[in-house]
Structures are given as structure tokens and as C-alpha cells.
Amino acid sequence: MKADSTVYRNTFDPNIANPGDVLNVHVPRLSKNMVIVPGSLALVFEIDLTGGEVNNYVVQNVTRALVSRMDVKFGGTELQTTQGYGLYKLFEDLFLSKEKRDSMVLEGIQSEVLCNIRSDSGDKDTSGVDEEKALEAIYGKKYRIRLDHQILTENGVFYPEGLYSNLMFQITLTPASEVVKGSDTSKLQYKFKNLQLEYETINSPSLADETFNVYNSGKSIPYEYVHRPKIQTLKNRH
């Protein structure tokens, strides 16, 4: 099959975000016959650590650690509610192959040395790190959070125009203490800059028709709810 493919990057307004912010990410409706390539929908941004200690740097697999809660909504219907989202996804990623992990620098799966270099930490290594410097020259401070709900990754292409309602992701960002490392815990800060929504589309009437027929015949998506309870030790009072 031959078809036109295009990668889009839509800039958020405002295009910055801070710890604790809730980002409402609406999947674009698109035009007729335009479908979204599975797994291509993602938030792309730069992580800015200015304002904290000069030696601060981000944790490994930072884009998982950045998300404390994930909600996915289709119209008025909840498809997913996950508290502690980052913890579950960090554990999931441990089972990826080495080859897969080596290709996920944009997701922040990288050595601690590269975390320091890409964060422009004041005490970053400067010798014997030619490979890390080459990767830093390519990626800089740019990272990507993939919106990997199964409706977009495991059910073939996604055809927004063929659905009666809109799909939205609600992402709650974690505190800086879970994302940034440094010697002074009172000076751990981060923010997103140049925040964009990235996705790849294919313009194909045949794919759109096939997907629309699947939707018409009835496609079930199970609701997923994950609650992470908080455990707190209480001191005895006499």
C-alpha cells in the first residue's frame, strides 16, 4: 500500500508547564481519510532546570517519572484512571529488550552520565564521554512522553473522524523531587518549554474505510482503573 504520510507538531498555548500542572491533551479530529499511525501520538518538550542548583540533573527514564496520574476520556466516558502512573510504567519498561531501550533516548532511558550532560549539570563529565556528547548534540534537552493507551497503539490506525466523540488525555505532572536529583532538596525545580503535540498521519481512503467499518461493527475498550493508596505511619499519642 502506498499513501502520503505526514508528521505534525502542534504547539501548545501556553507552551510551558510546571510541576503539579494538569495537561489536557485533545487528540485532533483531522480531515476525512486521515488516520493516526499507531504509537505516534506524543508530547514533545524541553526540560528546563534553571532556577535550581547548578549541579541538578534529571533522573533516568525521566518521562515516565514525570507523570503522576493519567486519565483517558472518550467524550464523557472514562477509559483509564491511573494513580501512580509513572511507577507502573517504570516497572513495565524494565522488561523491554536492550535494543528497544537503547533506542529510547527521547523517553529519557539513558545512563546517569548522559542525564547529567543533557541537563547541562555543572559537574557533568567532560572526558571519555564522546558517545554521550554525540547523543546530546542530537537530542539536547528535548524529551517525549508517548501517549500509549491501547486505543492508539494496539487497535491498528486511529481514525478520529470516524468516531462520534473526542479522545482526551489528562496528564498530571509530578513534583520536582521525583524528577530532579541534586544536593539541596529545597532547590529542585523543572519546567517544560516549547511544549508540542506530535503525531504522524496517513492519508488513505482504504485505511479510513476499513477502520470506520470496525468502529461501526462495535469495538470494545475495557475501562482500566488503578488506585495507589498512600500509606502513612501515625505516631502513638500518650
mmCIF file of C-alpha atoms in Angstrom:
data_model
loop_
_atom_site.group_PDB
_atom_site.id
_atom_site.type_symbol
_atom_site.label_atom_id
_atom_site.label_comp_id
_atom_site.label_asym_id
_atom_site.label_seq_id
_atom_site.Cartn_x
_atom_site.Cartn_y
_atom_site.Cartn_z
ATOM 1 C CA MET A 1 0.000 0.000 0.000
ATOM 2 C CA LYS A 2 1.235 3.489 -0.875
ATOM 3 C CA ALA A 3 -0.089 6.582 0.857
ATOM 4 C CA ASP A 4 1.011 10.062 1.889
ATOM 5 C CA SER A 5 2.469 10.254 5.400
ATOM 6 C CA THR A 6 2.936 13.495 7.361
ATOM 7 C CA VAL A 7 4.343 14.272 10.812
ATOM 8 C CA TYR A 8 2.643 17.170 12.610
ATOM 9 C CA ARG A 9 3.793 19.161 15.649
ATOM 10 C CA ASN A 10 1.122 21.398 17.137
ATOM 11 C CA THR A 11 2.368 23.983 19.636
ATOM 12 C CA PHE A 12 0.509 24.277 22.961
ATOM 13 C CA ASP A 13 -0.672 27.659 24.164
ATOM 14 C CA PRO A 14 0.805 28.331 26.649
ATOM 15 C CA ASN A 15 3.734 26.130 25.670
ATOM 16 C CA ILE A 16 5.219 25.850 29.164
ATOM 17 C CA ALA A 17 4.228 23.682 32.132
ATOM 18 C CA ASN A 18 5.303 23.291 35.764
ATOM 19 C CA PRO A 19 5.233 20.551 38.439
ATOM 20 C CA GLY A 20 1.674 19.724 39.513
ATOM 21 C CA ASP A 21 0.102 21.123 36.350
ATOM 22 C CA VAL A 22 -2.644 19.135 34.634
ATOM 23 C CA LEU A 23 -2.251 18.997 30.848
ATOM 24 C CA ASN A 24 -5.408 18.396 28.818
ATOM 25 C CA VAL A 25 -4.290 16.818 25.545
ATOM 26 C CA HIS A 26 -7.050 16.620 22.942
ATOM 27 C CA VAL A 27 -6.449 14.182 20.092
ATOM 28 C CA PRO A 28 -7.037 16.209 16.892
ATOM 29 C CA ARG A 29 -10.089 15.361 14.782
ATOM 30 C CA LEU A 30 -8.245 15.627 11.430
ATOM 31 C CA SER A 31 -9.784 15.566 7.963
ATOM 32 C CA LYS A 32 -11.679 12.784 6.237
ATOM 33 C CA ASN A 33 -9.495 9.789 5.266
ATOM 34 C CA MET A 34 -6.660 10.890 7.582
ATOM 35 C CA VAL A 35 -5.682 8.299 10.188
ATOM 36 C CA ILE A 36 -3.126 8.449 13.007
ATOM 37 C CA VAL A 37 -0.231 5.980 12.895
ATOM 38 C CA PRO A 38 -0.236 3.644 15.943
ATOM 39 C CA GLY A 39 2.124 4.777 18.701
ATOM 40 C CA SER A 40 2.993 8.106 17.086
ATOM 41 C CA LEU A 41 0.984 10.422 19.358
ATOM 42 C CA ALA A 42 3.273 12.072 21.908
ATOM 43 C CA LEU A 43 4.023 15.209 23.892
ATOM 44 C CA VAL A 44 7.376 16.705 22.881
ATOM 45 C CA PHE A 45 9.115 19.332 25.024
ATOM 46 C CA GLU A 46 12.373 20.576 26.523
ATOM 47 C CA ILE A 47 13.119 20.140 30.235
ATOM 48 C CA ASP A 48 14.445 23.350 31.773
ATOM 49 C CA LEU A 49 16.187 23.093 35.167
ATOM 50 C CA THR A 50 17.113 26.761 35.545
ATOM 51 C CA GLY A 51 16.322 28.293 38.901
ATOM 52 C CA GLY A 52 17.651 25.335 40.879
ATOM 53 C CA GLU A 53 21.178 24.306 41.856
ATOM 54 C CA VAL A 54 23.691 24.379 39.015
ATOM 55 C CA ASN A 55 24.531 20.682 39.547
ATOM 56 C CA ASN A 56 20.944 19.408 39.341
ATOM 57 C CA TYR A 57 20.061 16.784 36.728
ATOM 58 C CA VAL A 58 17.042 14.699 35.698
ATOM 59 C CA VAL A 59 16.500 11.084 36.746
ATOM 60 C CA GLN A 60 16.804 8.152 34.362
ATOM 61 C CA ASN A 61 13.677 7.271 32.356
ATOM 62 C CA VAL A 62 12.502 10.758 33.223
ATOM 63 C CA THR A 63 9.413 10.909 31.002
ATOM 64 C CA ARG A 64 7.826 8.045 32.935
ATOM 65 C CA ALA A 65 8.696 9.671 36.258
ATOM 66 C CA LEU A 66 7.138 12.941 35.078
ATOM 67 C CA VAL A 67 3.563 11.586 35.038
ATOM 68 C CA SER A 68 1.950 11.035 38.436
ATOM 69 C CA ARG A 69 -1.540 10.388 37.102
ATOM 70 C CA MET A 70 -3.033 9.554 33.719
ATOM 71 C CA ASP A 71 -6.696 9.868 32.792
ATOM 72 C CA VAL A 72 -8.026 8.985 29.347
ATOM 73 C CA LYS A 73 -11.518 10.159 28.392
ATOM 74 C CA PHE A 74 -13.659 9.478 25.341
ATOM 75 C CA GLY A 75 -16.385 12.091 25.371
ATOM 76 C CA GLY A 76 -17.982 11.704 28.793
ATOM 77 C CA THR A 77 -16.652 8.157 29.256
ATOM 78 C CA GLU A 78 -13.553 7.326 31.317
ATOM 79 C CA LEU A 79 -11.302 4.820 29.562
ATOM 80 C CA GLN A 80 -8.464 4.936 32.081
ATOM 81 C CA THR A 81 -7.696 6.337 35.507
ATOM 82 C CA THR A 82 -4.228 5.513 36.816
ATOM 83 C CA GLN A 83 -2.799 6.992 40.001
ATOM 84 C CA GLY A 84 0.943 6.458 40.364
ATOM 85 C CA TYR A 85 1.127 6.074 36.568
ATOM 86 C CA GLY A 86 4.875 6.693 36.434
ATOM 87 C CA LEU A 87 5.680 3.901 38.904
ATOM 88 C CA TYR A 88 3.773 1.291 36.919
ATOM 89 C CA LYS A 89 5.305 2.389 33.637
ATOM 90 C CA LEU A 90 8.831 2.471 35.078
ATOM 91 C CA PHE A 91 8.366 -1.147 36.141
ATOM 92 C CA GLU A 92 6.927 -2.053 32.712
ATOM 93 C CA ASP A 93 9.932 -0.576 30.914
ATOM 94 C CA LEU A 94 12.324 -2.827 32.851
ATOM 95 C CA PHE A 95 11.095 -5.703 30.687
ATOM 96 C CA LEU A 96 11.942 -4.024 27.379
ATOM 97 C CA SER A 97 14.773 -5.523 25.353
ATOM 98 C CA LYS A 98 18.190 -3.840 25.428
ATOM 99 C CA GLU A 99 17.804 -2.991 21.749
ATOM 100 C CA LYS A 100 14.480 -1.267 22.444
ATOM 101 C CA ARG A 101 15.802 0.620 25.465
ATOM 102 C CA ASP A 102 18.857 1.815 23.530
ATOM 103 C CA SER A 103 16.529 3.493 21.038
ATOM 104 C CA MET A 104 14.530 5.433 23.666
ATOM 105 C CA VAL A 105 16.804 8.362 24.450
ATOM 106 C CA LEU A 106 13.933 10.765 23.740
ATOM 107 C CA GLU A 107 11.991 8.996 26.506
ATOM 108 C CA GLY A 108 14.942 9.540 28.865
ATOM 109 C CA ILE A 109 16.108 5.920 29.011
ATOM 110 C CA GLN A 110 19.806 6.672 29.264
ATOM 111 C CA SER A 111 22.839 6.430 31.546
ATOM 112 C CA GLU A 112 23.212 8.746 34.521
ATOM 113 C CA VAL A 113 26.226 10.279 32.770
ATOM 114 C CA LEU A 114 24.018 11.231 29.810
ATOM 115 C CA CYS A 115 21.341 12.539 32.213
ATOM 116 C CA ASN A 116 23.969 14.919 33.621
ATOM 117 C CA ILE A 117 25.199 16.018 30.202
ATOM 118 C CA ARG A 118 21.731 16.625 28.723
ATOM 119 C CA SER A 119 20.739 18.529 31.873
ATOM 120 C CA ASP A 120 23.864 20.691 31.494
ATOM 121 C CA SER A 121 24.767 19.923 35.088
ATOM 122 C CA GLY A 122 27.697 21.891 36.489
ATOM 123 C CA ASP A 123 29.586 18.737 37.478
ATOM 124 C CA LYS A 124 28.910 16.733 34.293
ATOM 125 C CA ASP A 125 31.712 14.540 32.948
ATOM 126 C CA THR A 126 33.801 16.187 30.225
ATOM 127 C CA SER A 127 36.309 13.473 29.299
ATOM 128 C CA GLY A 128 35.740 9.978 27.938
ATOM 129 C CA VAL A 129 32.164 10.815 27.015
ATOM 130 C CA ASP A 130 32.365 11.242 23.250
ATOM 131 C CA GLU A 131 29.357 8.958 22.673
ATOM 132 C CA GLU A 132 27.267 10.846 25.222
ATOM 133 C CA LYS A 133 28.259 14.198 23.716
ATOM 134 C CA ALA A 134 27.204 12.965 20.281
ATOM 135 C CA LEU A 135 23.776 11.997 21.622
ATOM 136 C CA GLU A 136 23.482 15.340 23.438
ATOM 137 C CA ALA A 137 24.236 17.139 20.168
ATOM 138 C CA ILE A 138 21.287 15.303 18.567
ATOM 139 C CA TYR A 139 18.685 15.447 21.334
ATOM 140 C CA GLY A 140 19.765 18.332 23.565
ATOM 141 C CA LYS A 141 17.147 18.876 26.292
ATOM 142 C CA LYS A 142 14.308 17.521 24.154
ATOM 143 C CA TYR A 143 12.166 14.672 25.541
ATOM 144 C CA ARG A 144 8.954 12.861 24.601
ATOM 145 C CA ILE A 145 6.024 11.410 26.563
ATOM 146 C CA ARG A 146 4.283 8.819 24.412
ATOM 147 C CA LEU A 147 0.508 8.657 24.800
ATOM 148 C CA ASP A 148 0.408 4.888 24.683
ATOM 149 C CA HIS A 149 -3.140 3.928 25.591
ATOM 150 C CA GLN A 150 -4.187 0.748 23.752
ATOM 151 C CA ILE A 151 -6.855 2.568 21.731
ATOM 152 C CA LEU A 152 -3.955 4.274 19.924
ATOM 153 C CA THR A 153 -1.357 1.513 19.932
ATOM 154 C CA GLU A 154 -2.993 -1.926 19.785
ATOM 155 C CA ASN A 155 -6.059 -1.477 17.582
ATOM 156 C CA GLY A 156 -4.492 -0.547 14.261
ATOM 157 C CA VAL A 157 -4.641 3.017 12.973
ATOM 158 C CA PHE A 158 -6.811 5.538 14.811
ATOM 159 C CA TYR A 159 -9.445 7.361 12.751
ATOM 160 C CA PRO A 160 -10.765 10.380 14.730
ATOM 161 C CA GLU A 161 -13.234 11.440 12.024
ATOM 162 C CA GLY A 162 -14.948 8.043 12.236
ATOM 163 C CA LEU A 163 -15.848 8.442 15.918
ATOM 164 C CA TYR A 164 -18.834 10.276 17.398
ATOM 165 C CA SER A 165 -16.797 11.932 20.180
ATOM 166 C CA ASN A 166 -13.308 13.196 21.016
ATOM 167 C CA LEU A 167 -10.459 11.432 22.787
ATOM 168 C CA MET A 168 -8.583 13.325 25.506
ATOM 169 C CA PHE A 169 -5.610 12.578 27.756
ATOM 170 C CA GLN A 170 -5.351 14.311 31.120
ATOM 171 C CA ILE A 171 -1.773 14.239 32.405
ATOM 172 C CA THR A 172 -0.831 15.326 35.934
ATOM 173 C CA LEU A 173 2.846 16.234 36.326
ATOM 174 C CA THR A 174 4.794 15.009 39.350
ATOM 175 C CA PRO A 175 6.611 17.147 41.942
ATOM 176 C CA ALA A 176 10.204 18.126 41.121
ATOM 177 C CA SER A 177 11.521 15.909 43.936
ATOM 178 C CA GLU A 178 10.585 12.814 41.891
ATOM 179 C CA VAL A 179 12.115 14.082 38.654
ATOM 180 C CA VAL A 180 15.248 16.048 39.565
ATOM 181 C CA LYS A 181 18.330 14.976 41.539
ATOM 182 C CA GLY A 182 20.501 17.406 43.477
ATOM 183 C CA SER A 183 22.267 18.008 46.782
ATOM 184 C CA ASP A 184 19.752 20.606 48.035
ATOM 185 C CA THR A 185 16.194 19.233 48.065
ATOM 186 C CA SER A 186 14.788 22.742 48.519
ATOM 187 C CA LYS A 187 16.188 23.750 45.122
ATOM 188 C CA LEU A 188 14.833 21.003 42.878
ATOM 189 C CA GLN A 189 12.960 22.632 40.009
ATOM 190 C CA TYR A 190 11.904 21.891 36.463
ATOM 191 C CA LYS A 191 9.558 23.192 33.819
ATOM 192 C CA PHE A 192 8.523 22.279 30.289
ATOM 193 C CA LYS A 193 9.432 24.619 27.447
ATOM 194 C CA ASN A 194 8.390 24.509 23.778
ATOM 195 C CA LEU A 195 5.584 22.048 24.522
ATOM 196 C CA GLN A 196 4.124 20.432 21.385
ATOM 197 C CA LEU A 197 1.786 17.595 20.403
ATOM 198 C CA GLU A 198 3.412 15.342 17.812
ATOM 199 C CA TYR A 199 1.716 12.706 15.659
ATOM 200 C CA GLU A 200 2.063 11.030 12.282
ATOM 201 C CA THR A 201 -0.834 10.703 9.862
ATOM 202 C CA ILE A 202 -1.559 8.672 6.732
ATOM 203 C CA ASN A 203 -3.994 9.932 4.114
ATOM 204 C CA SER A 204 -5.659 6.747 2.898
ATOM 205 C CA PRO A 205 -9.365 6.271 1.976
ATOM 206 C CA SER A 206 -8.979 2.474 2.140
ATOM 207 C CA LEU A 207 -7.495 2.502 5.661
ATOM 208 C CA ALA A 208 -10.081 5.033 6.815
ATOM 209 C CA ASP A 209 -12.968 2.964 5.408
ATOM 210 C CA GLU A 210 -11.617 -0.242 6.946
ATOM 211 C CA THR A 211 -11.228 1.402 10.357
ATOM 212 C CA PHE A 212 -14.648 3.041 10.156
ATOM 213 C CA ASN A 213 -16.232 -0.358 9.425
ATOM 214 C CA VAL A 214 -14.528 -1.781 12.522
ATOM 215 C CA TYR A 215 -15.925 1.081 14.608
ATOM 216 C CA ASN A 216 -19.417 0.550 13.140
ATOM 217 C CA SER A 217 -19.394 -3.147 13.930
ATOM 218 C CA GLY A 218 -18.628 -2.355 17.572
ATOM 219 C CA LYS A 219 -15.219 -2.011 19.229
ATOM 220 C CA SER A 220 -14.941 -2.628 22.957
ATOM 221 C CA ILE A 221 -12.268 -0.903 25.049
ATOM 222 C CA PRO A 222 -12.060 -2.103 28.675
ATOM 223 C CA TYR A 223 -12.042 0.557 31.391
ATOM 224 C CA GLU A 224 -8.871 0.500 33.469
ATOM 225 C CA TYR A 225 -8.779 1.886 36.996
ATOM 226 C CA VAL A 226 -5.613 1.750 39.103
ATOM 227 C CA HIS A 227 -5.589 3.307 42.562
ATOM 228 C CA ARG A 228 -2.344 3.613 44.506
ATOM 229 C CA PRO A 229 -3.115 4.023 48.208
ATOM 230 C CA LYS A 230 -0.986 6.266 50.370
ATOM 231 C CA ILE A 231 0.467 4.611 53.475
ATOM 232 C CA GLN A 232 1.207 6.884 56.411
ATOM 233 C CA THR A 233 2.659 5.863 59.771
ATOM 234 C CA LEU A 234 0.914 7.526 62.726
ATOM 235 C CA LYS A 235 2.735 8.190 65.968
ATOM 236 C CA ASN A 236 1.147 6.988 69.168
ATOM 237 C CA ARG A 237 -0.137 9.706 71.433
ATOM 238 C CA HIS A 238 0.024 9.219 75.207
#
